[in-house]
Amino acid sequence: MVVRTRVDVGVNCLVIAAVQSGVCSDHVCLRNEEGRDRILAAAFSHTGRFFAACDDFKQMVIWAIEAGQWKTLGTRSLHRRCTSVSFSRDESSVVVADKSGDVFQYTVKTVEGDGRLLLGHVSMILDACLCADDQLLVTADRDEKLRVSRFPNSYNIHGFCLGHKEFVSCSRWLDEEKLLLSGSGDGTLKLWDLESCDLKSSVDCRSQQTDDLEVSSIAVCSEYKIVVAGFNGKSLLMVYAIQSTPNPRLEFVQTLTLSGVLWDMTFHGGCLLVLQESESKPLLGFDIQGNKLMPTDDDVSGRRRGSAFSRLSDVVNERAAFFKECASYESIFASLHKARIDNMKEYIEKKKERMSAAQKRSKNSPDQTAAPVAKQAKS
């Protein structure tokens, strides 16, 4: 069985580096000969037996992975360009969300069919997350809300989680705590109880920085109860500890500074793997020590020599040129913010102009009441 370590997404192709029984291998797949297709979303199944990737040509390719061998199960045509893809826990189906606000369910091993429509939003869906043993489907959209639906009969709406002030960019299910973690363009992380759709805790990441921050990705290590937040266009990470008692909350631990802009990140065991914009070292590792993250130093730490991370790092960093096109890729985050139009301001300014003009006209006009008064005096 292949254990997922990192999915490296490029502009025109995709590199997957995996570790199997201590042996590192890499695969290059889903590349268009004309170099036009960008990978929009990709995900492994729960056990790592299947992998799905969606491109901007509105197609999804699914692979089966067995004994280190990758076999293409088929290519599915999608209705719209994908924004999120995830597998069900039993690995029988794939849930795909698209930019038009629809979510479809596809079977993994059947290529035929258009997919089953699960639900629809009137806004762009940015993330979809299966929670509570696949009983609930949470969809995050541009309109600052999280919709909680029953799965697979998602026409049954369980509720809405409302509280973010900007688009909801990402969400993660915390299985042990039975809570949903969400990140937003307003720079906050929020913990939700999906049963009641109540907000349990909120953290403003901007309180630790003077910069305007937009949460773009979240990495969770359930074993050590650590959450790491990444931000759009920034070279920093914020680490939080999950506290369950007396009330669930996120407690700030530290800030990590990267040498390049963050692209993506994930936990593998007790190591945080970070993909950043760098010509020499796009892949970084951070070890968990206590409740903090420390950089993995292969040159100093003898225990890390020859480790799985070291071999994985070599595979990715030797192909640093592969990521050059990613540096020129423009993030969609700027277009997700809504234009705030202050109609009253323009109305008040025009009203003041009309009142000022009326006052000037009244001052310049002759006094109409003086003549009648003079006639009455003569008579």
mmCIF file of C-alpha atoms in Angstrom, residues 18-334:
data_model
loop_
_atom_site.group_PDB
_atom_site.id
_atom_site.type_symbol
_atom_site.label_atom_id
_atom_site.label_comp_id
_atom_site.label_asym_id
_atom_site.label_seq_id
_atom_site.Cartn_x
_atom_site.Cartn_y
_atom_site.Cartn_z
ATOM 1 C CA ALA A 18 5.270 8.533 -2.422
ATOM 2 C CA VAL A 19 7.026 6.337 0.107
ATOM 3 C CA GLN A 20 6.373 2.611 0.109
ATOM 4 C CA SER A 21 8.195 0.409 2.602
ATOM 5 C CA GLY A 22 10.969 2.983 2.909
ATOM 6 C CA VAL A 23 11.527 3.158 -0.856
ATOM 7 C CA CYS A 24 10.845 6.485 -2.516
ATOM 8 C CA SER A 25 9.401 6.594 -6.012
ATOM 9 C CA ASP A 26 8.008 9.377 -8.130
ATOM 10 C CA HIS A 27 5.451 9.468 -10.887
ATOM 11 C CA VAL A 28 4.671 12.027 -13.549
ATOM 12 C CA CYS A 29 1.137 11.881 -14.881
ATOM 13 C CA LEU A 30 -1.709 13.823 -16.478
ATOM 14 C CA ARG A 31 0.391 15.911 -18.801
ATOM 15 C CA ASN A 32 -1.070 17.397 -21.943
ATOM 16 C CA GLU A 33 1.303 17.372 -24.897
ATOM 17 C CA GLU A 34 0.471 20.991 -25.650
ATOM 18 C CA GLY A 35 1.062 21.928 -22.007
ATOM 19 C CA ARG A 36 -2.297 23.656 -21.624
ATOM 20 C CA ASP A 37 -3.990 21.727 -18.830
ATOM 21 C CA ARG A 38 -3.600 22.949 -15.254
ATOM 22 C CA ILE A 39 -4.312 20.731 -12.277
ATOM 23 C CA LEU A 40 -7.157 22.372 -10.358
ATOM 24 C CA ALA A 41 -7.709 19.781 -7.615
ATOM 25 C CA ALA A 42 -6.259 16.422 -6.574
ATOM 26 C CA ALA A 43 -6.727 13.955 -3.723
ATOM 27 C CA PHE A 44 -5.821 10.488 -2.464
ATOM 28 C CA SER A 45 -8.422 8.150 -1.034
ATOM 29 C CA HIS A 46 -8.447 7.383 2.698
ATOM 30 C CA THR A 47 -6.131 4.357 2.429
ATOM 31 C CA GLY A 48 -4.099 5.681 -0.490
ATOM 32 C CA ARG A 49 -5.366 3.000 -2.893
ATOM 33 C CA PHE A 50 -6.853 5.523 -5.311
ATOM 34 C CA PHE A 51 -5.884 8.939 -6.609
ATOM 35 C CA ALA A 52 -7.974 11.483 -8.526
ATOM 36 C CA ALA A 53 -6.913 14.653 -10.337
ATOM 37 C CA CYS A 54 -9.033 17.258 -12.137
ATOM 38 C CA ASP A 55 -7.749 19.701 -14.743
ATOM 39 C CA ASP A 56 -9.060 22.851 -16.377
ATOM 40 C CA PHE A 57 -10.054 20.864 -19.471
ATOM 41 C CA LYS A 58 -13.027 19.671 -17.357
ATOM 42 C CA GLN A 59 -11.861 16.112 -16.958
ATOM 43 C CA MET A 60 -11.057 13.890 -13.975
ATOM 44 C CA VAL A 61 -8.590 11.008 -14.114
ATOM 45 C CA ILE A 62 -8.661 8.265 -11.466
ATOM 46 C CA TRP A 63 -5.783 5.868 -10.782
ATOM 47 C CA ALA A 64 -5.642 2.666 -8.754
ATOM 48 C CA ILE A 65 -2.392 2.092 -6.846
ATOM 49 C CA GLU A 66 -1.259 -1.402 -5.951
ATOM 50 C CA ALA A 67 2.237 -2.600 -5.036
ATOM 51 C CA GLY A 68 3.676 0.702 -6.251
ATOM 52 C CA GLN A 69 2.089 0.345 -9.687
ATOM 53 C CA TRP A 70 -0.267 3.002 -11.029
ATOM 54 C CA LYS A 71 -3.156 1.886 -13.215
ATOM 55 C CA THR A 72 -5.526 4.330 -14.894
ATOM 56 C CA LEU A 73 -9.119 3.399 -14.120
ATOM 57 C CA GLY A 74 -10.568 5.936 -16.494
ATOM 58 C CA THR A 75 -11.220 9.547 -17.394
ATOM 59 C CA ARG A 76 -14.470 11.249 -16.491
ATOM 60 C CA SER A 77 -15.889 14.342 -18.158
ATOM 61 C CA LEU A 78 -17.003 17.008 -15.690
ATOM 62 C CA HIS A 79 -19.789 19.556 -16.112
ATOM 63 C CA ARG A 80 -17.712 22.529 -14.972
ATOM 64 C CA ARG A 81 -14.160 23.255 -13.869
ATOM 65 C CA CYS A 82 -13.498 21.634 -10.534
ATOM 66 C CA THR A 83 -12.608 23.462 -7.306
ATOM 67 C CA SER A 84 -12.481 20.504 -4.897
ATOM 68 C CA VAL A 85 -12.307 16.709 -5.059
ATOM 69 C CA SER A 86 -12.473 14.124 -2.265
ATOM 70 C CA PHE A 87 -13.131 10.412 -1.779
ATOM 71 C CA SER A 88 -15.757 8.826 0.417
ATOM 72 C CA ARG A 89 -14.380 6.834 3.357
ATOM 73 C CA ASP A 90 -15.349 3.499 1.779
ATOM 74 C CA GLU A 91 -13.545 4.620 -1.420
ATOM 75 C CA SER A 92 -16.506 3.737 -3.610
ATOM 76 C CA SER A 93 -17.207 7.258 -4.856
ATOM 77 C CA VAL A 94 -15.648 10.647 -5.545
ATOM 78 C CA VAL A 95 -17.275 13.953 -4.605
ATOM 79 C CA VAL A 96 -16.473 16.837 -6.973
ATOM 80 C CA ALA A 97 -17.400 20.491 -6.403
ATOM 81 C CA ASP A 98 -17.230 23.011 -9.239
ATOM 82 C CA LYS A 99 -17.016 26.760 -9.737
ATOM 83 C CA SER A 100 -20.687 27.084 -10.708
ATOM 84 C CA GLY A 101 -21.759 25.928 -7.228
ATOM 85 C CA ASP A 102 -22.733 22.309 -7.928
ATOM 86 C CA VAL A 103 -21.506 19.113 -6.267
ATOM 87 C CA PHE A 104 -21.529 15.781 -8.121
ATOM 88 C CA GLN A 105 -20.890 12.224 -6.983
ATOM 89 C CA TYR A 106 -19.023 9.795 -9.259
ATOM 90 C CA THR A 107 -18.364 6.097 -8.755
ATOM 91 C CA VAL A 108 -14.681 5.195 -8.660
ATOM 92 C CA LYS A 109 -14.674 2.085 -10.844
ATOM 93 C CA THR A 110 -17.376 3.011 -13.360
ATOM 94 C CA VAL A 111 -16.418 5.337 -16.199
ATOM 95 C CA GLU A 112 -19.865 5.657 -17.770
ATOM 96 C CA GLY A 113 -22.435 8.195 -16.650
ATOM 97 C CA ASP A 114 -22.536 11.903 -15.977
ATOM 98 C CA GLY A 115 -22.378 11.680 -12.223
ATOM 99 C CA ARG A 116 -25.128 12.238 -9.676
ATOM 100 C CA LEU A 117 -26.003 15.799 -8.708
ATOM 101 C CA LEU A 118 -25.907 16.073 -4.907
ATOM 102 C CA LEU A 119 -26.584 19.756 -4.252
ATOM 103 C CA GLY A 120 -26.177 23.259 -5.586
ATOM 104 C CA HIS A 121 -25.217 26.700 -4.289
ATOM 105 C CA VAL A 122 -25.937 30.076 -5.842
ATOM 106 C CA SER A 123 -22.272 30.906 -5.247
ATOM 107 C CA MET A 124 -18.922 29.383 -6.184
ATOM 108 C CA ILE A 125 -18.000 26.409 -3.967
ATOM 109 C CA LEU A 126 -14.390 26.612 -2.806
ATOM 110 C CA ASP A 127 -14.172 23.428 -0.730
ATOM 111 C CA ALA A 128 -16.174 20.289 0.074
ATOM 112 C CA CYS A 129 -15.564 18.024 3.054
ATOM 113 C CA LEU A 130 -17.146 14.697 4.060
ATOM 114 C CA CYS A 131 -17.570 14.530 7.846
ATOM 115 C CA ALA A 132 -18.845 12.288 10.652
ATOM 116 C CA ASP A 133 -18.141 8.971 8.893
ATOM 117 C CA ASP A 134 -19.565 10.328 5.649
ATOM 118 C CA GLN A 135 -22.929 11.134 7.199
ATOM 119 C CA LEU A 136 -22.552 14.854 6.505
ATOM 120 C CA LEU A 137 -21.258 16.821 3.529
ATOM 121 C CA VAL A 138 -19.957 20.323 4.279
ATOM 122 C CA THR A 139 -19.601 22.775 1.399
ATOM 123 C CA ALA A 140 -17.827 26.122 1.735
ATOM 124 C CA ASP A 141 -18.612 28.935 -0.680
ATOM 125 C CA ARG A 142 -17.700 32.459 -1.669
ATOM 126 C CA ASP A 143 -20.687 33.901 0.211
ATOM 127 C CA GLU A 144 -19.093 33.453 3.658
ATOM 128 C CA LYS A 145 -21.146 30.402 4.609
ATOM 129 C CA LEU A 146 -20.764 26.697 5.310
ATOM 130 C CA ARG A 147 -23.684 24.492 4.322
ATOM 131 C CA VAL A 148 -24.111 21.185 6.176
ATOM 132 C CA SER A 149 -26.062 18.576 4.177
ATOM 133 C CA ARG A 150 -26.939 14.938 4.709
ATOM 134 C CA PHE A 151 -24.923 12.525 2.595
ATOM 135 C CA PRO A 152 -25.670 11.045 0.122
ATOM 136 C CA ASN A 153 -29.214 12.504 0.164
ATOM 137 C CA SER A 154 -27.860 16.031 0.174
ATOM 138 C CA TYR A 155 -31.178 17.681 -0.644
ATOM 139 C CA ASN A 156 -31.722 17.342 3.128
ATOM 140 C CA ILE A 157 -30.044 20.424 4.600
ATOM 141 C CA HIS A 158 -28.924 19.864 8.184
ATOM 142 C CA GLY A 159 -28.010 23.504 8.785
ATOM 143 C CA PHE A 160 -25.673 26.413 8.076
ATOM 144 C CA CYS A 161 -22.553 27.583 9.903
ATOM 145 C CA LEU A 162 -22.566 31.378 9.688
ATOM 146 C CA GLY A 163 -19.948 33.727 11.096
ATOM 147 C CA HIS A 164 -17.197 34.328 8.536
ATOM 148 C CA LYS A 165 -17.084 37.795 6.984
ATOM 149 C CA GLU A 166 -15.320 36.771 3.768
ATOM 150 C CA PHE A 167 -15.224 33.699 1.516
ATOM 151 C CA VAL A 168 -14.593 30.330 3.225
ATOM 152 C CA SER A 169 -11.505 28.931 1.519
ATOM 153 C CA CYS A 170 -10.905 25.610 3.313
ATOM 154 C CA SER A 171 -12.335 23.205 5.883
ATOM 155 C CA ARG A 172 -11.119 20.141 7.801
ATOM 156 C CA TRP A 173 -12.979 17.588 9.898
ATOM 157 C CA LEU A 174 -11.422 16.882 13.311
ATOM 158 C CA ASP A 175 -12.506 13.302 13.892
ATOM 159 C CA GLU A 176 -11.473 12.937 17.538
ATOM 160 C CA GLU A 177 -12.966 16.259 18.620
ATOM 161 C CA LYS A 178 -16.027 15.837 16.356
ATOM 162 C CA LEU A 179 -15.607 19.429 15.223
ATOM 163 C CA LEU A 180 -15.223 21.180 11.888
ATOM 164 C CA LEU A 181 -12.338 23.605 11.368
ATOM 165 C CA SER A 182 -12.735 26.313 8.726
ATOM 166 C CA GLY A 183 -10.468 29.014 7.322
ATOM 167 C CA SER A 184 -11.518 32.179 5.538
ATOM 168 C CA GLY A 185 -10.377 35.184 3.571
ATOM 169 C CA ASP A 186 -11.184 37.269 6.653
ATOM 170 C CA GLY A 187 -8.065 35.805 8.312
ATOM 171 C CA THR A 188 -9.909 33.735 10.923
ATOM 172 C CA LEU A 189 -10.007 30.078 11.929
ATOM 173 C CA LYS A 190 -13.268 28.814 13.417
ATOM 174 C CA LEU A 191 -14.328 25.616 15.190
ATOM 175 C CA TRP A 192 -17.905 24.420 14.636
ATOM 176 C CA ASP A 193 -20.148 21.815 16.229
ATOM 177 C CA LEU A 194 -21.897 20.344 13.195
ATOM 178 C CA GLU A 195 -24.681 18.738 15.209
ATOM 179 C CA SER A 196 -25.965 22.135 16.322
ATOM 180 C CA CYS A 197 -24.062 24.262 13.746
ATOM 181 C CA ASP A 198 -22.860 26.398 16.659
ATOM 182 C CA LEU A 199 -19.570 28.292 16.703
ATOM 183 C CA LYS A 200 -17.326 26.932 19.468
ATOM 184 C CA SER A 201 -14.167 28.975 18.991
ATOM 185 C CA SER A 202 -12.716 31.639 16.718
ATOM 186 C CA VAL A 203 -9.143 32.833 16.259
ATOM 187 C CA ASP A 204 -8.128 35.927 14.303
ATOM 188 C CA CYS A 205 -4.730 35.146 12.764
ATOM 189 C CA ARG A 206 -4.236 38.848 12.027
ATOM 190 C CA SER A 207 -3.842 39.532 15.750
ATOM 191 C CA GLN A 208 -0.337 38.023 15.497
ATOM 192 C CA GLN A 209 0.632 40.008 12.380
ATOM 193 C CA THR A 210 0.196 43.521 11.046
ATOM 194 C CA ASP A 211 -0.301 42.223 7.501
ATOM 195 C CA ASP A 212 -3.705 41.481 6.016
ATOM 196 C CA LEU A 213 -3.968 37.679 5.977
ATOM 197 C CA GLU A 214 -6.180 35.322 3.967
ATOM 198 C CA VAL A 215 -6.235 31.698 5.122
ATOM 199 C CA SER A 216 -5.545 29.547 2.061
ATOM 200 C CA SER A 217 -4.791 26.114 3.545
ATOM 201 C CA ILE A 218 -5.006 24.140 6.778
ATOM 202 C CA ALA A 219 -2.945 21.140 7.893
ATOM 203 C CA VAL A 220 -4.051 19.057 10.886
ATOM 204 C CA CYS A 221 -2.078 16.486 12.885
ATOM 205 C CA SER A 222 -4.665 14.575 14.927
ATOM 206 C CA GLU A 223 -2.063 12.579 16.842
ATOM 207 C CA TYR A 224 -0.394 15.660 18.336
ATOM 208 C CA LYS A 225 -3.499 17.899 18.180
ATOM 209 C CA ILE A 226 -1.763 20.565 16.115
ATOM 210 C CA VAL A 227 -3.237 22.853 13.470
ATOM 211 C CA VAL A 228 -1.115 24.811 10.988
ATOM 212 C CA ALA A 229 -2.600 27.672 8.975
ATOM 213 C CA GLY A 230 -1.129 28.916 5.695
ATOM 214 C CA PHE A 231 -1.896 32.207 3.995
ATOM 215 C CA ASN A 232 -2.309 33.328 0.412
ATOM 216 C CA GLY A 233 0.844 34.928 -1.018
ATOM 217 C CA LYS A 234 2.664 34.852 2.346
ATOM 218 C CA SER A 235 5.859 33.142 3.476
ATOM 219 C CA LEU A 236 4.700 32.352 6.988
ATOM 220 C CA LEU A 237 2.764 29.682 8.866
ATOM 221 C CA MET A 238 0.924 29.913 12.178
ATOM 222 C CA VAL A 239 0.817 26.934 14.516
ATOM 223 C CA TYR A 240 -2.053 26.343 16.946
ATOM 224 C CA ALA A 241 -2.721 23.674 19.561
ATOM 225 C CA ILE A 242 -6.176 22.114 19.829
ATOM 226 C CA GLN A 243 -7.410 22.402 23.419
ATOM 227 C CA SER A 244 -10.442 20.281 24.299
ATOM 228 C CA THR A 245 -10.989 21.251 27.940
ATOM 229 C CA PRO A 246 -12.792 22.994 29.458
ATOM 230 C CA ASN A 247 -14.101 24.248 26.107
ATOM 231 C CA PRO A 248 -12.781 23.446 22.622
ATOM 232 C CA ARG A 249 -10.514 26.198 21.347
ATOM 233 C CA LEU A 250 -7.354 26.945 19.365
ATOM 234 C CA GLU A 251 -4.335 28.218 21.288
ATOM 235 C CA PHE A 252 -1.559 30.061 19.446
ATOM 236 C CA VAL A 253 1.848 28.338 19.681
ATOM 237 C CA GLN A 254 4.286 29.874 17.199
ATOM 238 C CA THR A 255 4.913 31.485 13.822
ATOM 239 C CA LEU A 256 7.107 29.771 11.224
ATOM 240 C CA THR A 257 8.885 31.810 8.554
ATOM 241 C CA LEU A 258 9.554 30.254 5.155
ATOM 242 C CA SER A 259 12.137 31.255 2.577
ATOM 243 C CA GLY A 260 9.476 31.441 -0.130
ATOM 244 C CA VAL A 261 5.749 31.939 -0.621
ATOM 245 C CA LEU A 262 3.653 29.015 0.597
ATOM 246 C CA TRP A 263 2.055 26.812 -2.054
ATOM 247 C CA ASP A 264 0.708 23.888 -0.042
ATOM 248 C CA MET A 265 1.359 21.715 3.003
ATOM 249 C CA THR A 266 0.339 18.467 4.679
ATOM 250 C CA PHE A 267 1.229 16.300 7.656
ATOM 251 C CA HIS A 268 2.795 12.878 7.205
ATOM 252 C CA GLY A 269 3.143 11.198 10.571
ATOM 253 C CA GLY A 270 4.906 13.624 12.871
ATOM 254 C CA CYS A 271 6.384 15.690 10.051
ATOM 255 C CA LEU A 272 4.913 18.731 8.343
ATOM 256 C CA LEU A 273 5.761 18.808 4.639
ATOM 257 C CA VAL A 274 5.684 22.294 3.113
ATOM 258 C CA LEU A 275 5.802 23.133 -0.580
ATOM 259 C CA GLN A 276 7.065 26.668 -1.189
ATOM 260 C CA GLU A 277 8.192 28.918 -4.018
ATOM 261 C CA SER A 278 11.936 28.285 -4.219
ATOM 262 C CA GLU A 279 14.387 27.635 -7.030
ATOM 263 C CA SER A 280 16.618 25.382 -4.928
ATOM 264 C CA LYS A 281 14.523 23.854 -2.134
ATOM 265 C CA PRO A 282 10.778 23.812 -2.795
ATOM 266 C CA LEU A 283 10.098 21.067 -0.223
ATOM 267 C CA LEU A 284 10.677 21.685 3.496
ATOM 268 C CA GLY A 285 10.091 19.513 6.553
ATOM 269 C CA PHE A 286 9.231 20.406 10.144
ATOM 270 C CA ASP A 287 9.340 17.907 13.018
ATOM 271 C CA ILE A 288 6.964 18.048 15.966
ATOM 272 C CA GLN A 289 8.859 18.509 19.210
ATOM 273 C CA GLY A 290 6.522 18.909 22.151
ATOM 274 C CA ASN A 291 3.805 21.194 20.855
ATOM 275 C CA LYS A 292 6.135 23.102 18.520
ATOM 276 C CA LEU A 293 7.468 22.538 15.018
ATOM 277 C CA MET A 294 11.208 22.575 14.378
ATOM 278 C CA PRO A 295 12.912 22.521 10.942
ATOM 279 C CA THR A 296 14.106 19.099 9.846
ATOM 280 C CA ASP A 297 17.884 19.390 9.469
ATOM 281 C CA ASP A 298 19.336 16.438 7.582
ATOM 282 C CA ASP A 299 22.872 17.774 7.873
ATOM 283 C CA VAL A 300 22.823 18.081 11.658
ATOM 284 C CA SER A 301 20.314 15.515 12.879
ATOM 285 C CA GLY A 302 21.828 12.087 12.423
ATOM 286 C CA ARG A 303 18.535 10.405 13.154
ATOM 287 C CA ARG A 304 17.145 11.951 9.986
ATOM 288 C CA ARG A 305 19.881 10.708 7.678
ATOM 289 C CA GLY A 306 18.535 8.177 5.204
ATOM 290 C CA SER A 307 14.986 8.751 6.437
ATOM 291 C CA ALA A 308 11.897 8.628 4.249
ATOM 292 C CA PHE A 309 11.676 12.423 4.315
ATOM 293 C CA SER A 310 15.295 12.758 3.216
ATOM 294 C CA ARG A 311 14.706 10.570 0.173
ATOM 295 C CA LEU A 312 11.443 12.310 -0.600
ATOM 296 C CA SER A 313 13.133 15.698 -0.284
ATOM 297 C CA ASP A 314 15.848 14.618 -2.706
ATOM 298 C CA VAL A 315 13.287 13.485 -5.282
ATOM 299 C CA VAL A 316 11.334 16.754 -5.155
ATOM 300 C CA ASN A 317 14.205 19.219 -4.754
ATOM 301 C CA GLU A 318 16.149 17.665 -7.637
ATOM 302 C CA ARG A 319 13.185 18.593 -9.818
ATOM 303 C CA ALA A 320 12.928 22.194 -8.617
ATOM 304 C CA ALA A 321 12.831 23.435 -12.220
ATOM 305 C CA PHE A 322 9.482 21.675 -12.582
ATOM 306 C CA PHE A 323 7.858 24.286 -10.337
ATOM 307 C CA LYS A 324 9.019 27.372 -12.281
ATOM 308 C CA GLU A 325 5.684 27.799 -14.038
ATOM 309 C CA CYS A 326 3.875 27.773 -10.689
ATOM 310 C CA ALA A 327 5.554 31.049 -9.740
ATOM 311 C CA SER A 328 3.744 32.874 -12.553
ATOM 312 C CA TYR A 329 0.359 31.382 -11.704
ATOM 313 C CA GLU A 330 -2.026 34.071 -10.433
ATOM 314 C CA SER A 331 -4.084 33.238 -7.365
ATOM 315 C CA ILE A 332 -7.870 33.540 -7.585
ATOM 316 C CA PHE A 333 -8.101 34.985 -4.069
ATOM 317 C CA ALA A 334 -8.119 38.596 -5.276
#
